[in-house]
Coordinates of C-alpha atoms in Angstrom, one line a residue:
X1 CA -43.3 -39.4 -25.7
X2 CA -42.5 -41.7 -23.3
X3 CA -44.2 -44.0 -20.8
X4 CA -42.7 -43.1 -17.8
X5 CA -44.6 -45.5 -15.4
X6 CA -43.5 -48.6 -17.5
X7 CA -40.9 -46.9 -19.9
X8 CA -42.3 -48.0 -22.9
X9 CA -40.4 -46.6 -25.9
X10 CA -42.5 -43.8 -27.9
X11 CA -42.7 -45.9 -31.0
X12 CA -45.1 -47.8 -29.2
X13 CA -47.5 -45.0 -27.9
X14 CA -50.0 -43.7 -29.6
X15 CA -52.8 -41.2 -28.2
X16 CA -56.7 -42.6 -27.3
X17 CA -59.2 -40.2 -29.4
X18 CA -61.3 -37.9 -26.7
X19 CA -64.2 -40.5 -27.5
X20 CA -65.3 -43.9 -26.5
X21 CA -66.4 -46.1 -26.2
X22 CA -63.2 -48.3 -25.2
X23 CA -62.9 -51.8 -23.9
X24 CA -60.8 -53.5 -21.5
X25 CA -60.3 -57.0 -19.9
X26 CA -57.6 -58.6 -17.6
X27 CA -56.1 -61.6 -19.3
X28 CA -53.8 -64.2 -17.1
X29 CA -51.5 -66.1 -19.6
X30 CA -52.0 -69.9 -18.7
X31 CA -51.1 -72.4 -21.2
X32 CA -51.3 -75.6 -21.4
X33 CA -52.1 -77.0 -24.7
X34 CA -50.9 -78.8 -28.0
X35 CA -50.3 -77.2 -31.2
X36 CA -52.3 -77.9 -34.2
X37 CA -54.6 -80.5 -35.0
X38 CA -58.5 -79.8 -35.7
X39 CA -58.8 -78.1 -39.1
X40 CA -60.6 -75.1 -39.0
X41 CA -62.2 -72.9 -42.0
X42 CA -62.3 -69.4 -41.1
X43 CA -65.1 -69.3 -39.1
X44 CA -63.5 -71.6 -36.7
X45 CA -65.7 -74.3 -37.8
X46 CA -64.2 -77.8 -37.2
X47 CA -63.9 -80.0 -40.1
X48 CA -63.5 -83.5 -40.2
X49 CA -61.3 -85.5 -42.5
X50 CA -63.1 -85.2 -45.4
X51 CA -62.9 -81.1 -45.2
X52 CA -66.7 -81.0 -44.3
X53 CA -68.0 -78.7 -41.4
X54 CA -69.0 -80.5 -38.5
X55 CA -71.9 -78.5 -38.1
X56 CA -72.0 -76.8 -34.5
X57 CA -68.4 -77.5 -33.3
X58 CA -66.0 -74.5 -33.0
X59 CA -62.0 -74.8 -31.7
X60 CA -59.9 -71.4 -31.4
X61 CA -56.9 -70.6 -30.4
X62 CA -53.9 -73.6 -30.6
X63 CA -56.0 -76.5 -30.9
X64 CA -56.4 -75.4 -34.8
X65 CA -54.2 -76.8 -36.9
X66 CA -51.4 -75.7 -39.8
X67 CA -50.9 -71.8 -38.1
X68 CA -47.8 -72.7 -37.4
X69 CA -46.7 -75.5 -40.0
X70 CA -43.3 -77.4 -37.8
X71 CA -42.4 -74.9 -35.9
X72 CA -43.1 -72.2 -34.1
X73 CA -41.9 -69.1 -32.3
X74 CA -40.4 -69.0 -28.8
X75 CA -42.5 -66.5 -27.7
X76 CA -45.8 -68.2 -28.3
X77 CA -47.4 -67.5 -25.4
X78 CA -48.4 -64.0 -26.6
X79 CA -49.3 -64.4 -29.9
X80 CA -51.7 -67.4 -28.8
X81 CA -53.5 -65.2 -26.8
X82 CA -54.3 -62.9 -29.5
X83 CA -55.0 -66.0 -31.8
X84 CA -57.3 -67.0 -29.1
X85 CA -58.9 -64.1 -28.2
X86 CA -59.9 -63.0 -32.4
X87 CA -60.5 -66.8 -32.8
X88 CA -63.1 -67.1 -30.1
X89 CA -64.7 -63.6 -31.0
X90 CA -64.9 -65.0 -35.1
X91 CA -66.3 -68.3 -33.4
X92 CA -68.9 -66.6 -31.3
X93 CA -70.4 -64.5 -34.0
X94 CA -70.9 -67.3 -36.4
X95 CA -72.4 -69.8 -33.1
X96 CA -74.7 -66.4 -32.5
X97 CA -75.4 -66.3 -36.3
X98 CA -76.7 -70.1 -35.9
X99 CA -79.0 -69.5 -32.9
X100 CA -80.7 -67.1 -34.9
X101 CA -81.2 -69.0 -38.0
X102 CA -82.1 -72.4 -35.7
X103 CA -85.3 -69.6 -34.2
X104 CA -86.5 -69.3 -37.7

């Protein structure tokens, strides 16, 4: 099997199941950032210098401090996109948890 349109090798291809749902999004890579700086926990909540969560404040993507230590891959726009989208999902879910808790 080979992608005739884009020329992708077979090790990057897989067959989708015949049942959805499927989701897609269109993205534009544009990065103006620093690497690191804000300490965050696994919920993407920003933390102060003492390690305490700052309620309601989230940071995602490359604003997270310590992810890449002192170096990063030369191809960082690709993997920062994935980390930014995943971090946004995690932060959004936790923010919704806070919203729902505040309603009770």
